[in-house]
Amino acid sequence: GVGAWLALEDALQRYYQDKSGQVQTLDDYLLLNVNLHQRVSRHIKISLSIGNVLDEKFASYEEGKTQAGFGRSFMGGVEFNL
């Protein structure tokens, strides 16, 4: 059959310490992610996922530096069950 899910991912009140020891704040964000899938036969299911549907701009802090988050992304898949 056909299926779908929606997921909200949020990040609020995020802080980090920069190289000079000052506490910095990252902007809050809310991401909407969607997955659609369709079983096309007893053994095969296809899917399409869209991450960050609204193309929200956000940053993360990893390994001592801030990094821009991913923009909208697409991923397709085929699942085989034997």
PDB file with SEQRES, HELIX, SHEET and CRYST1 records, atoms N, CA, C and O in Angstrom:
SEQRES   1 A   82  GLY VAL GLY ALA TRP LEU ALA LEU GLU ASP ALA LEU GLN          
SEQRES   2 A   82  ARG TYR TYR GLN ASP LYS SER GLY GLN VAL GLN THR LEU          
SEQRES   3 A   82  ASP ASP TYR LEU LEU LEU ASN VAL ASN LEU HIS GLN ARG          
SEQRES   4 A   82  VAL SER ARG HIS ILE LYS ILE SER LEU SER ILE GLY ASN          
SEQRES   5 A   82  VAL LEU ASP GLU LYS PHE ALA SER TYR GLU GLU GLY LYS          
SEQRES   6 A   82  THR GLN ALA GLY PHE GLY ARG SER PHE MET GLY GLY VAL          
SEQRES   7 A   82  GLU PHE ASN LEU                                              
SHEET    1 AA1 4 VAL A   2  ALA A  11  0                                        
SHEET    2 AA1 4 TYR A  29  ARG A  39 -1                                        
SHEET    3 AA1 4 ILE A  44  GLY A  51 -1                                        
SHEET    4 AA1 4 SER A  73  PHE A  80 -1                                        
SHEET    1 AA2 2 ARG A  14  GLN A  17  0                                        
SHEET    2 AA2 2 VAL A  23  LEU A  26 -1                                        
SHEET    1 AA3 2 ALA A  59  GLU A  62  0                                        
SHEET    2 AA3 2 LYS A  65  ALA A  68 -1                                        
CRYST1    1.000    1.000    1.000  90.00  90.00  90.00 P 1           1          
ATOM      1  N   GLY A   1       0.792  -1.175   0.000  1.00  0.00           N  
ATOM      2  CA  GLY A   1       0.000   0.000   0.000  1.00  0.00           C  
ATOM      3  C   GLY A   1       0.850   1.262   0.000  1.00  0.00           C  
ATOM      4  O   GLY A   1       2.079   1.214  -0.048  1.00  0.00           O  
ATOM      5  N   VAL A   2       0.177   2.352   0.054  1.00  0.00           N  
ATOM      6  CA  VAL A   2       0.805   3.674   0.072  1.00  0.00           C  
ATOM      7  C   VAL A   2       0.983   4.115   1.524  1.00  0.00           C  
ATOM      8  O   VAL A   2       0.120   3.861   2.364  1.00  0.00           O  
ATOM      9  N   GLY A   3       2.083   4.763   1.813  1.00  0.00           N  
ATOM     10  CA  GLY A   3       2.317   5.273   3.153  1.00  0.00           C  
ATOM     11  C   GLY A   3       3.084   6.576   3.114  1.00  0.00           C  
ATOM     12  O   GLY A   3       3.706   6.920   2.109  1.00  0.00           O  
ATOM     13  N   ALA A   4       3.031   7.295   4.221  1.00  0.00           N  
ATOM     14  CA  ALA A   4       3.750   8.566   4.326  1.00  0.00           C  
ATOM     15  C   ALA A   4       4.005   8.868   5.789  1.00  0.00           C  
ATOM     16  O   ALA A   4       3.275   8.414   6.670  1.00  0.00           O  
ATOM     17  N   TRP A   5       5.036   9.632   6.030  1.00  0.00           N  
ATOM     18  CA  TRP A   5       5.254  10.181   7.368  1.00  0.00           C  
ATOM     19  C   TRP A   5       5.851  11.568   7.257  1.00  0.00           C  
ATOM     20  O   TRP A   5       6.566  11.892   6.309  1.00  0.00           O  
ATOM     21  N   LEU A   6       5.539  12.367   8.243  1.00  0.00           N  
ATOM     22  CA  LEU A   6       6.100  13.710   8.391  1.00  0.00           C  
ATOM     23  C   LEU A   6       6.870  13.736   9.697  1.00  0.00           C  
ATOM     24  O   LEU A   6       6.434  13.152  10.690  1.00  0.00           O  
ATOM     25  N   ALA A   7       7.996  14.399   9.704  1.00  0.00           N  
ATOM     26  CA  ALA A   7       8.781  14.531  10.930  1.00  0.00           C  
ATOM     27  C   ALA A   7       9.229  15.975  11.081  1.00  0.00           C  
ATOM     28  O   ALA A   7       9.690  16.604  10.129  1.00  0.00           O  
ATOM     29  N   LEU A   8       9.085  16.479  12.285  1.00  0.00           N  
ATOM     30  CA  LEU A   8       9.599  17.804  12.618  1.00  0.00           C  
ATOM     31  C   LEU A   8      10.852  17.624  13.456  1.00  0.00           C  
ATOM     32  O   LEU A   8      10.870  16.838  14.403  1.00  0.00           O  
ATOM     33  N   GLU A   9      11.880  18.346  13.107  1.00  0.00           N  
ATOM     34  CA  GLU A   9      13.149  18.312  13.842  1.00  0.00           C  
ATOM     35  C   GLU A   9      13.439  19.730  14.303  1.00  0.00           C  
ATOM     36  O   GLU A   9      13.537  20.646  13.487  1.00  0.00           O  
ATOM     37  N   ASP A  10      13.576  19.912  15.607  1.00  0.00           N  
ATOM     38  CA  ASP A  10      13.842  21.261  16.089  1.00  0.00           C  
ATOM     39  C   ASP A  10      15.115  21.299  16.919  1.00  0.00           C  
ATOM     40  O   ASP A  10      15.530  20.303  17.511  1.00  0.00           O  
ATOM     41  N   ALA A  11      15.706  22.450  16.942  1.00  0.00           N  
ATOM     42  CA  ALA A  11      16.898  22.691  17.765  1.00  0.00           C  
ATOM     43  C   ALA A  11      16.724  24.072  18.379  1.00  0.00           C  
ATOM     44  O   ALA A  11      16.669  25.081  17.676  1.00  0.00           O  
ATOM     45  N   LEU A  12      16.639  24.096  19.688  1.00  0.00           N  
ATOM     46  CA  LEU A  12      16.379  25.339  20.411  1.00  0.00           C  
ATOM     47  C   LEU A  12      17.455  25.558  21.462  1.00  0.00           C  
ATOM     48  O   LEU A  12      18.010  24.602  22.003  1.00  0.00           O  
ATOM     49  N   GLN A  13      17.740  26.799  21.742  1.00  0.00           N  
ATOM     50  CA  GLN A  13      18.666  27.189  22.811  1.00  0.00           C  
ATOM     51  C   GLN A  13      19.989  26.402  22.744  1.00  0.00           C  
ATOM     52  O   GLN A  13      20.339  25.664  23.665  1.00  0.00           O  
ATOM     53  N   ARG A  14      20.694  26.580  21.647  1.00  0.00           N  
ATOM     54  CA  ARG A  14      21.974  25.888  21.447  1.00  0.00           C  
ATOM     55  C   ARG A  14      23.128  26.854  21.688  1.00  0.00           C  
ATOM     56  O   ARG A  14      23.143  27.967  21.161  1.00  0.00           O  
ATOM     57  N   TYR A  15      24.076  26.422  22.475  1.00  0.00           N  
ATOM     58  CA  TYR A  15      25.224  27.247  22.841  1.00  0.00           C  
ATOM     59  C   TYR A  15      26.511  26.479  22.589  1.00  0.00           C  
ATOM     60  O   TYR A  15      26.531  25.248  22.605  1.00  0.00           O  
ATOM     61  N   TYR A  16      27.580  27.222  22.357  1.00  0.00           N  
ATOM     62  CA  TYR A  16      28.905  26.621  22.255  1.00  0.00           C  
ATOM     63  C   TYR A  16      29.938  27.630  22.730  1.00  0.00           C  
ATOM     64  O   TYR A  16      29.670  28.829  22.810  1.00  0.00           O  
ATOM     65  N   GLN A  17      31.091  27.135  23.033  1.00  0.00           N  
ATOM     66  CA  GLN A  17      32.183  27.995  23.483  1.00  0.00           C  
ATOM     67  C   GLN A  17      33.164  28.142  22.333  1.00  0.00           C  
ATOM     68  O   GLN A  17      33.691  27.152  21.826  1.00  0.00           O  
ATOM     69  N   ASP A  18      33.411  29.396  21.920  1.00  0.00           N  
ATOM     70  CA  ASP A  18      34.325  29.611  20.800  1.00  0.00           C  
ATOM     71  C   ASP A  18      35.779  29.477  21.268  1.00  0.00           C  
ATOM     72  O   ASP A  18      36.042  29.231  22.446  1.00  0.00           O  
ATOM     73  N   LYS A  19      36.708  29.641  20.337  1.00  0.00           N  
ATOM     74  CA  LYS A  19      38.136  29.434  20.636  1.00  0.00           C  
ATOM     75  C   LYS A  19      38.686  30.398  21.674  1.00  0.00           C  
ATOM     76  O   LYS A  19      39.688  30.109  22.328  1.00  0.00           O  
ATOM     77  N   SER A  20      38.025  31.553  21.826  1.00  0.00           N  
ATOM     78  CA  SER A  20      38.491  32.516  22.823  1.00  0.00           C  
ATOM     79  C   SER A  20      37.834  32.286  24.188  1.00  0.00           C  
ATOM     80  O   SER A  20      38.105  33.012  25.145  1.00  0.00           O  
ATOM     81  N   GLY A  21      36.967  31.268  24.269  1.00  0.00           N  
ATOM     82  CA  GLY A  21      36.306  30.952  25.529  1.00  0.00           C  
ATOM     83  C   GLY A  21      34.970  31.643  25.735  1.00  0.00           C  
ATOM     84  O   GLY A  21      34.328  31.456  26.769  1.00  0.00           O  
ATOM     85  N   GLN A  22      34.542  32.440  24.762  1.00  0.00           N  
ATOM     86  CA  GLN A  22      33.258  33.138  24.858  1.00  0.00           C  
ATOM     87  C   GLN A  22      32.115  32.187  24.498  1.00  0.00           C  
ATOM     88  O   GLN A  22      32.233  31.381  23.575  1.00  0.00           O  
ATOM     89  N   VAL A  23      31.017  32.290  25.232  1.00  0.00           N  
ATOM     90  CA  VAL A  23      29.834  31.489  24.936  1.00  0.00           C  
ATOM     91  C   VAL A  23      29.063  32.159  23.797  1.00  0.00           C  
ATOM     92  O   VAL A  23      28.739  33.345  23.866  1.00  0.00           O  
ATOM     93  N   GLN A  24      28.779  31.395  22.764  1.00  0.00           N  
ATOM     94  CA  GLN A  24      28.060  31.884  21.591  1.00  0.00           C  
ATOM     95  C   GLN A  24      26.733  31.119  21.469  1.00  0.00           C  
ATOM     96  O   GLN A  24      26.594  30.006  21.975  1.00  0.00           O  
ATOM     97  N   THR A  25      25.782  31.732  20.799  1.00  0.00           N  
ATOM     98  CA  THR A  25      24.466  31.114  20.595  1.00  0.00           C  
ATOM     99  C   THR A  25      24.256  30.841  19.114  1.00  0.00           C  
ATOM    100  O   THR A  25      24.568  31.682  18.270  1.00  0.00           O  
ATOM    101  N   LEU A  26      23.726  29.665  18.801  1.00  0.00           N  
ATOM    102  CA  LEU A  26      23.312  29.354  17.437  1.00  0.00           C  
ATOM    103  C   LEU A  26      21.822  29.639  17.306  1.00  0.00           C  
ATOM    104  O   LEU A  26      21.069  29.469  18.265  1.00  0.00           O  
ATOM    105  N   ASP A  27      21.394  30.072  16.124  1.00  0.00           N  
ATOM    106  CA  ASP A  27      19.984  30.350  15.884  1.00  0.00           C  
ATOM    107  C   ASP A  27      19.158  29.073  16.014  1.00  0.00           C  
ATOM    108  O   ASP A  27      19.616  27.989  15.655  1.00  0.00           O  
ATOM    109  N   ASP A  28      17.940  29.212  16.526  1.00  0.00           N  
ATOM    110  CA  ASP A  28      16.999  28.094  16.589  1.00  0.00           C  
ATOM    111  C   ASP A  28      16.560  27.742  15.175  1.00  0.00           C  
ATOM    112  O   ASP A  28      16.619  28.578  14.273  1.00  0.00           O  
ATOM    113  N   TYR A  29      16.119  26.498  14.985  1.00  0.00           N  
ATOM    114  CA  TYR A  29      15.541  26.122  13.699  1.00  0.00           C  
ATOM    115  C   TYR A  29      14.530  25.000  13.873  1.00  0.00           C  
ATOM    116  O   TYR A  29      14.528  24.288  14.877  1.00  0.00           O  
ATOM    117  N   LEU A  30      13.669  24.861  12.866  1.00  0.00           N  
ATOM    118  CA  LEU A  30      12.669  23.813  12.804  1.00  0.00           C  
ATOM    119  C   LEU A  30      12.680  23.280  11.378  1.00  0.00           C  
ATOM    120  O   LEU A  30      12.499  24.036  10.424  1.00  0.00           O  
ATOM    121  N   LEU A  31      12.893  21.976  11.237  1.00  0.00           N  
ATOM    122  CA  LEU A  31      12.932  21.356   9.917  1.00  0.00           C  
ATOM    123  C   LEU A  31      11.731  20.445   9.735  1.00  0.00           C  
ATOM    124  O   LEU A  31      11.291  19.790  10.681  1.00  0.00           O  
ATOM    125  N   LEU A  32      11.202  20.403   8.523  1.00  0.00           N  
ATOM    126  CA  LEU A  32      10.129  19.493   8.152  1.00  0.00           C  
ATOM    127  C   LEU A  32      10.703  18.468   7.176  1.00  0.00           C  
ATOM    128  O   LEU A  32      11.253  18.832   6.137  1.00  0.00           O  
ATOM    129  N   ASN A  33      10.573  17.197   7.512  1.00  0.00           N  
ATOM    130  CA  ASN A  33      11.049  16.101   6.658  1.00  0.00           C  
ATOM    131  C   ASN A  33       9.851  15.229   6.286  1.00  0.00           C  
ATOM    132  O   ASN A  33       8.960  15.012   7.108  1.00  0.00           O  
ATOM    133  N   VAL A  34       9.827  14.729   5.050  1.00  0.00           N  
ATOM    134  CA  VAL A  34       8.705  13.946   4.538  1.00  0.00           C  
ATOM    135  C   VAL A  34       9.228  12.670   3.898  1.00  0.00           C  
ATOM    136  O   VAL A  34      10.280  12.670   3.258  1.00  0.00           O  
ATOM    137  N   ASN A  35       8.482  11.576   4.075  1.00  0.00           N  
ATOM    138  CA  ASN A  35       8.793  10.327   3.393  1.00  0.00           C  
ATOM    139  C   ASN A  35       7.503   9.777   2.799  1.00  0.00           C  
ATOM    140  O   ASN A  35       6.480   9.698   3.479  1.00  0.00           O  
ATOM    141  N   LEU A  36       7.559   9.400   1.537  1.00  0.00           N  
ATOM    142  CA  LEU A  36       6.442   8.759   0.847  1.00  0.00           C  
ATOM    143  C   LEU A  36       6.910   7.394   0.366  1.00  0.00           C  
ATOM    144  O   LEU A  36       8.025   7.259  -0.137  1.00  0.00           O  
ATOM    145  N   HIS A  37       6.069   6.390   0.516  1.00  0.00           N  
ATOM    146  CA  HIS A  37       6.459   5.078   0.007  1.00  0.00           C  
ATOM    147  C   HIS A  37       5.251   4.349  -0.563  1.00  0.00           C  
ATOM    148  O   HIS A  37       4.110   4.573  -0.158  1.00  0.00           O  
ATOM    149  N   GLN A  38       5.537   3.479  -1.508  1.00  0.00           N  
ATOM    150  CA  GLN A  38       4.506   2.733  -2.227  1.00  0.00           C  
ATOM    151  C   GLN A  38       4.991   1.308  -2.436  1.00  0.00           C  
ATOM    152  O   GLN A  38       6.071   1.086  -2.984  1.00  0.00           O  
ATOM    153  N   ARG A  39       4.202   0.358  -2.005  1.00  0.00           N  
ATOM    154  CA  ARG A  39       4.512  -1.045  -2.290  1.00  0.00           C  
ATOM    155  C   ARG A  39       3.988  -1.322  -3.692  1.00  0.00           C  
ATOM    156  O   ARG A  39       2.790  -1.190  -3.942  1.00  0.00           O  
ATOM    157  N   VAL A  40       4.874  -1.705  -4.609  1.00  0.00           N  
ATOM    158  CA  VAL A  40       4.481  -1.945  -6.000  1.00  0.00           C  
ATOM    159  C   VAL A  40       4.248  -3.419  -6.285  1.00  0.00           C  
ATOM    160  O   VAL A  40       3.632  -3.770  -7.292  1.00  0.00           O  
ATOM    161  N   SER A  41       4.730  -4.270  -5.416  1.00  0.00           N  
ATOM    162  CA  SER A  41       4.450  -5.703  -5.500  1.00  0.00           C  
ATOM    163  C   SER A  41       4.683  -6.288  -4.114  1.00  0.00           C  
ATOM    164  O   SER A  41       5.069  -5.575  -3.188  1.00  0.00           O  
ATOM    165  N   ARG A  42       4.452  -7.563  -3.979  1.00  0.00           N  
ATOM    166  CA  ARG A  42       4.640  -8.239  -2.690  1.00  0.00           C  
ATOM    167  C   ARG A  42       6.076  -8.126  -2.194  1.00  0.00           C  
ATOM    168  O   ARG A  42       6.326  -8.141  -0.989  1.00  0.00           O  
ATOM    169  N   HIS A  43       7.021  -8.013  -3.128  1.00  0.00           N  
ATOM    170  CA  HIS A  43       8.436  -8.032  -2.775  1.00  0.00           C  
ATOM    171  C   HIS A  43       9.159  -6.698  -2.964  1.00  0.00           C  
ATOM    172  O   HIS A  43      10.326  -6.574  -2.592  1.00  0.00           O  
ATOM    173  N   ILE A  44       8.493  -5.716  -3.527  1.00  0.00           N  
ATOM    174  CA  ILE A  44       9.184  -4.460  -3.862  1.00  0.00           C  
ATOM    175  C   ILE A  44       8.420  -3.256  -3.313  1.00  0.00           C  
ATOM    176  O   ILE A  44       7.207  -3.138  -3.482  1.00  0.00           O  
ATOM    177  N   LYS A  45       9.164  -2.364  -2.652  1.00  0.00           N  
ATOM    178  CA  LYS A  45       8.608  -1.095  -2.171  1.00  0.00           C  
ATOM    179  C   LYS A  45       9.539   0.020  -2.633  1.00  0.00           C  
ATOM    180  O   LYS A  45      10.758  -0.104  -2.511  1.00  0.00           O  
ATOM    181  N   ILE A  46       8.983   1.100  -3.159  1.00  0.00           N  
ATOM    182  CA  ILE A  46       9.772   2.261  -3.558  1.00  0.00           C  
ATOM    183  C   ILE A  46       9.474   3.401  -2.587  1.00  0.00           C  
ATOM    184  O   ILE A  46       8.400   3.461  -1.990  1.00  0.00           O  
ATOM    185  N   SER A  47      10.447   4.303  -2.441  1.00  0.00           N  
ATOM    186  CA  SER A  47      10.248   5.410  -1.505  1.00  0.00           C  
ATOM    187  C   SER A  47      10.934   6.675  -2.013  1.00  0.00           C  
ATOM    188  O   SER A  47      11.875   6.628  -2.805  1.00  0.00           O  
ATOM    189  N   LEU A  48      10.431   7.793  -1.532  1.00  0.00           N  
ATOM    190  CA  LEU A  48      11.021   9.101  -1.792  1.00  0.00           C  
ATOM    191  C   LEU A  48      11.020   9.861  -0.481  1.00  0.00           C  
ATOM    192  O   LEU A  48       9.978   9.998   0.160  1.00  0.00           O  
ATOM    193  N   SER A  49      12.176  10.352  -0.080  1.00  0.00           N  
ATOM    194  CA  SER A  49      12.302  11.176   1.121  1.00  0.00           C  
ATOM    195  C   SER A  49      12.757  12.571   0.721  1.00  0.00           C  
ATOM    196  O   SER A  49      13.609  12.739  -0.151  1.00  0.00           O  
ATOM    197  N   ILE A  50      12.172  13.564   1.375  1.00  0.00           N  
ATOM    198  CA  ILE A  50      12.577  14.951   1.168  1.00  0.00           C  
ATOM    199  C   ILE A  50      12.947  15.501   2.538  1.00  0.00           C  
ATOM    200  O   ILE A  50      12.111  15.585   3.438  1.00  0.00           O  
ATOM    201  N   GLY A  51      14.201  15.871   2.678  1.00  0.00           N  
ATOM    202  CA  GLY A  51      14.688  16.452   3.922  1.00  0.00           C  
ATOM    203  C   GLY A  51      14.687  17.967   3.835  1.00  0.00           C  
ATOM    204  O   GLY A  51      14.974  18.536   2.782  1.00  0.00           O  
ATOM    205  N   ASN A  52      14.364  18.616   4.939  1.00  0.00           N  
ATOM    206  CA  ASN A  52      14.338  20.074   4.991  1.00  0.00           C  
ATOM    207  C   ASN A  52      13.458  20.637   3.870  1.00  0.00           C  
ATOM    208  O   ASN A  52      13.901  21.453   3.062  1.00  0.00           O  
ATOM    209  N   VAL A  53      12.207  20.182   3.842  1.00  0.00           N  
ATOM    210  CA  VAL A  53      11.256  20.528   2.784  1.00  0.00           C  
ATOM    211  C   VAL A  53      11.172  22.034   2.543  1.00  0.00           C  
ATOM    212  O   VAL A  53      11.088  22.471   1.395  1.00  0.00           O  
ATOM    213  N   LEU A  54      11.195  22.820   3.597  1.00  0.00           N  
ATOM    214  CA  LEU A  54      11.039  24.270   3.478  1.00  0.00           C  
ATOM    215  C   LEU A  54      12.353  24.998   3.207  1.00  0.00           C  
ATOM    216  O   LEU A  54      12.388  26.228   3.166  1.00  0.00           O  
ATOM    217  N   ASP A  55      13.432  24.238   3.021  1.00  0.00           N  
ATOM    218  CA  ASP A  55      14.761  24.778   2.718  1.00  0.00           C  
ATOM    219  C   ASP A  55      15.211  25.802   3.765  1.00  0.00           C  
ATOM    220  O   ASP A  55      15.720  26.873   3.434  1.00  0.00           O  
ATOM    221  N   GLU A  56      15.012  25.447   5.023  1.00  0.00           N  
ATOM    222  CA  GLU A  56      15.371  26.305   6.162  1.00  0.00           C  
ATOM    223  C   GLU A  56      16.888  26.451   6.256  1.00  0.00           C  
ATOM    224  O   GLU A  56      17.616  25.470   6.107  1.00  0.00           O  
ATOM    225  N   LYS A  57      17.362  27.656   6.500  1.00  0.00           N  
ATOM    226  CA  LYS A  57      18.793  27.905   6.704  1.00  0.00           C  
ATOM    227  C   LYS A  57      19.113  27.695   8.178  1.00  0.00           C  
ATOM    228  O   LYS A  57      18.436  28.246   9.046  1.00  0.00           O  
ATOM    229  N   PHE A  58      20.142  26.901   8.466  1.00  0.00           N  
ATOM    230  CA  PHE A  58      20.517  26.655   9.856  1.00  0.00           C  
ATOM    231  C   PHE A  58      21.994  26.302   9.927  1.00  0.00           C  
ATOM    232  O   PHE A  58      22.631  25.995   8.919  1.00  0.00           O  
ATOM    233  N   ALA A  59      22.517  26.352  11.134  1.00  0.00           N  
ATOM    234  CA  ALA A  59      23.934  26.034  11.346  1.00  0.00           C  
ATOM    235  C   ALA A  59      24.049  25.056  12.504  1.00  0.00           C  
ATOM    236  O   ALA A  59      23.198  25.005  13.392  1.00  0.00           O  
ATOM    237  N   SER A  60      25.122  24.286  12.468  1.00  0.00           N  
ATOM    238  CA  SER A  60      25.440  23.383  13.569  1.00  0.00           C  
ATOM    239  C   SER A  60      26.869  23.676  14.019  1.00  0.00           C  
ATOM    240  O   SER A  60      27.620  24.384  13.347  1.00  0.00           O  
ATOM    241  N   TYR A  61      27.215  23.126  15.144  1.00  0.00           N  
ATOM    242  CA  TYR A  61      28.556  23.317  15.682  1.00  0.00           C  
ATOM    243  C   TYR A  61      29.179  21.947  15.877  1.00  0.00           C  
ATOM    244  O   TYR A  61      28.687  21.136  16.662  1.00  0.00           O  
ATOM    245  N   GLU A  62      30.269  21.693  15.155  1.00  0.00           N  
ATOM    246  CA  GLU A  62      30.943  20.402  15.232  1.00  0.00           C  
ATOM    247  C   GLU A  62      32.448  20.607  15.117  1.00  0.00           C  
ATOM    248  O   GLU A  62      32.928  21.422  14.329  1.00  0.00           O  
ATOM    249  N   GLU A  63      33.160  19.862  15.905  1.00  0.00           N  
ATOM    250  CA  GLU A  63      34.623  19.831  15.826  1.00  0.00           C  
ATOM    251  C   GLU A  63      35.245  21.224  15.846  1.00  0.00           C  
ATOM    252  O   GLU A  63      36.154  21.521  15.070  1.00  0.00           O  
ATOM    253  N   GLY A  64      34.748  22.067  16.735  1.00  0.00           N  
ATOM    254  CA  GLY A  64      35.358  23.373  16.933  1.00  0.00           C  
ATOM    255  C   GLY A  64      34.982  24.454  15.945  1.00  0.00           C  
ATOM    256  O   GLY A  64      35.617  25.509  15.929  1.00  0.00           O  
ATOM    257  N   LYS A  65      33.965  24.229  15.112  1.00  0.00           N  
ATOM    258  CA  LYS A  65      33.570  25.277  14.165  1.00  0.00           C  
ATOM    259  C   LYS A  65      32.088  25.153  13.818  1.00  0.00           C  
ATOM    260  O   LYS A  65      31.499  24.076  13.911  1.00  0.00           O  
ATOM    261  N   THR A  66      31.505  26.275  13.417  1.00  0.00           N  
ATOM    262  CA  THR A  66      30.118  26.242  12.956  1.00  0.00           C  
ATOM    263  C   THR A  66      30.099  25.831  11.492  1.00  0.00           C  
ATOM    264  O   THR A  66      30.996  26.170  10.719  1.00  0.00           O  
ATOM    265  N   GLN A  67      29.054  25.092  11.129  1.00  0.00           N  
ATOM    266  CA  GLN A  67      28.909  24.622   9.759  1.00  0.00           C  
ATOM    267  C   GLN A  67      27.488  24.870   9.292  1.00  0.00           C  
ATOM    268  O   GLN A  67      26.536  24.692  10.052  1.00  0.00           O  
ATOM    269  N   ALA A  68      27.348  25.281   8.044  1.00  0.00           N  
ATOM    270  CA  ALA A  68      26.014  25.474   7.478  1.00  0.00           C  
ATOM    271  C   ALA A  68      25.323  24.127   7.363  1.00  0.00           C  
ATOM    272  O   ALA A  68      25.947  23.128   7.004  1.00  0.00           O  
ATOM    273  N   GLY A  69      24.019  24.103   7.673  1.00  0.00           N  
ATOM    274  CA  GLY A  69      23.244  22.868   7.557  1.00  0.00           C  
ATOM    275  C   GLY A  69      22.888  22.588   6.111  1.00  0.00           C  
ATOM    276  O   GLY A  69      23.040  23.437   5.232  1.00  0.00           O  
ATOM    277  N   PHE A  70      22.417  21.390   5.891  1.00  0.00           N  
ATOM    278  CA  PHE A  70      22.003  20.991   4.551  1.00  0.00           C  
ATOM    279  C   PHE A  70      20.760  21.748   4.128  1.00  0.00           C  
ATOM    280  O   PHE A  70      19.875  21.998   4.945  1.00  0.00           O  
ATOM    281  N   GLY A  71      20.687  22.112   2.865  1.00  0.00           N  
ATOM    282  CA  GLY A  71      19.464  22.658   2.299  1.00  0.00           C  
ATOM    283  C   GLY A  71      18.508  21.514   2.006  1.00  0.00           C  
ATOM    284  O   GLY A  71      18.689  20.405   2.509  1.00  0.00           O  
ATOM    285  N   ARG A  72      17.511  21.774   1.211  1.00  0.00           N  
ATOM    286  CA  ARG A  72      16.554  20.736   0.839  1.00  0.00           C  
ATOM    287  C   ARG A  72      17.300  19.586   0.161  1.00  0.00           C  
ATOM    288  O   ARG A  72      18.192  19.811  -0.656  1.00  0.00           O  
ATOM    289  N   SER A  73      16.930  18.368   0.503  1.00  0.00           N  
ATOM    290  CA  SER A  73      17.585  17.200  -0.093  1.00  0.00           C  
ATOM    291  C   SER A  73      16.539  16.151  -0.472  1.00  0.00           C  
ATOM    292  O   SER A  73      15.460  16.084   0.118  1.00  0.00           O  
ATOM    293  N   PHE A  74      16.877  15.349  -1.452  1.00  0.00           N  
ATOM    294  CA  PHE A  74      15.992  14.296  -1.952  1.00  0.00           C  
ATOM    295  C   PHE A  74      16.733  12.969  -1.939  1.00  0.00           C  
ATOM    296  O   PHE A  74      17.923  12.902  -2.246  1.00  0.00           O  
ATOM    297  N   MET A  75      16.010  11.916  -1.580  1.00  0.00           N  
ATOM    298  CA  MET A  75      16.599  10.583  -1.629  1.00  0.00           C  
ATOM    299  C   MET A  75      15.506   9.605  -2.063  1.00  0.00           C  
ATOM    300  O   MET A  75      14.393   9.626  -1.538  1.00  0.00           O  
ATOM    301  N   GLY A  76      15.836   8.768  -3.009  1.00  0.00           N  
ATOM    302  CA  GLY A  76      14.915   7.731  -3.462  1.00  0.00           C  
ATOM    303  C   GLY A  76      15.457   6.378  -3.083  1.00  0.00           C  
ATOM    304  O   GLY A  76      16.660   6.217  -2.879  1.00  0.00           O  
ATOM    305  N   GLY A  77      14.573   5.400  -2.987  1.00  0.00           N  
ATOM    306  CA  GLY A  77      15.028   4.070  -2.625  1.00  0.00           C  
ATOM    307  C   GLY A  77      14.118   2.988  -3.158  1.00  0.00           C  
ATOM    308  O   GLY A  77      12.946   3.220  -3.452  1.00  0.00           O  
ATOM    309  N   VAL A  78      14.682   1.807  -3.275  1.00  0.00           N  
ATOM    310  CA  VAL A  78      13.947   0.614  -3.646  1.00  0.00           C  
ATOM    311  C   VAL A  78      14.298  -0.458  -2.624  1.00  0.00           C  
ATOM    312  O   VAL A  78      15.472  -0.722  -2.362  1.00  0.00           O  
ATOM    313  N   GLU A  79      13.265  -1.072  -2.051  1.00  0.00           N  
ATOM    314  CA  GLU A  79      13.464  -2.134  -1.058  1.00  0.00           C  
ATOM    315  C   GLU A  79      12.969  -3.445  -1.651  1.00  0.00           C  
ATOM    316  O   GLU A  79      11.845  -3.534  -2.143  1.00  0.00           O  
ATOM    317  N   PHE A  80      13.832  -4.469  -1.597  1.00  0.00           N  
ATOM    318  CA  PHE A  80      13.486  -5.804  -2.084  1.00  0.00           C  
ATOM    319  C   PHE A  80      13.374  -6.733  -0.893  1.00  0.00           C  
ATOM    320  O   PHE A  80      14.281  -6.779  -0.062  1.00  0.00           O  
ATOM    321  N   ASN A  81      12.296  -7.465  -0.792  1.00  0.00           N  
ATOM    322  CA  ASN A  81      12.105  -8.480   0.250  1.00  0.00           C  
ATOM    323  C   ASN A  81      11.974  -9.843  -0.405  1.00  0.00           C  
ATOM    324  O   ASN A  81      11.125 -10.052  -1.271  1.00  0.00           O  
ATOM    325  N   LEU A  82      12.807 -10.747   0.011  1.00  0.00           N  
ATOM    326  CA  LEU A  82      12.766 -12.100  -0.565  1.00  0.00           C  
ATOM    327  C   LEU A  82      11.946 -13.037   0.280  1.00  0.00           C  
ATOM    328  O   LEU A  82      11.808 -14.212  -0.059  1.00  0.00           O  
TER     329      LEU A  82                                                      
END                                                                             
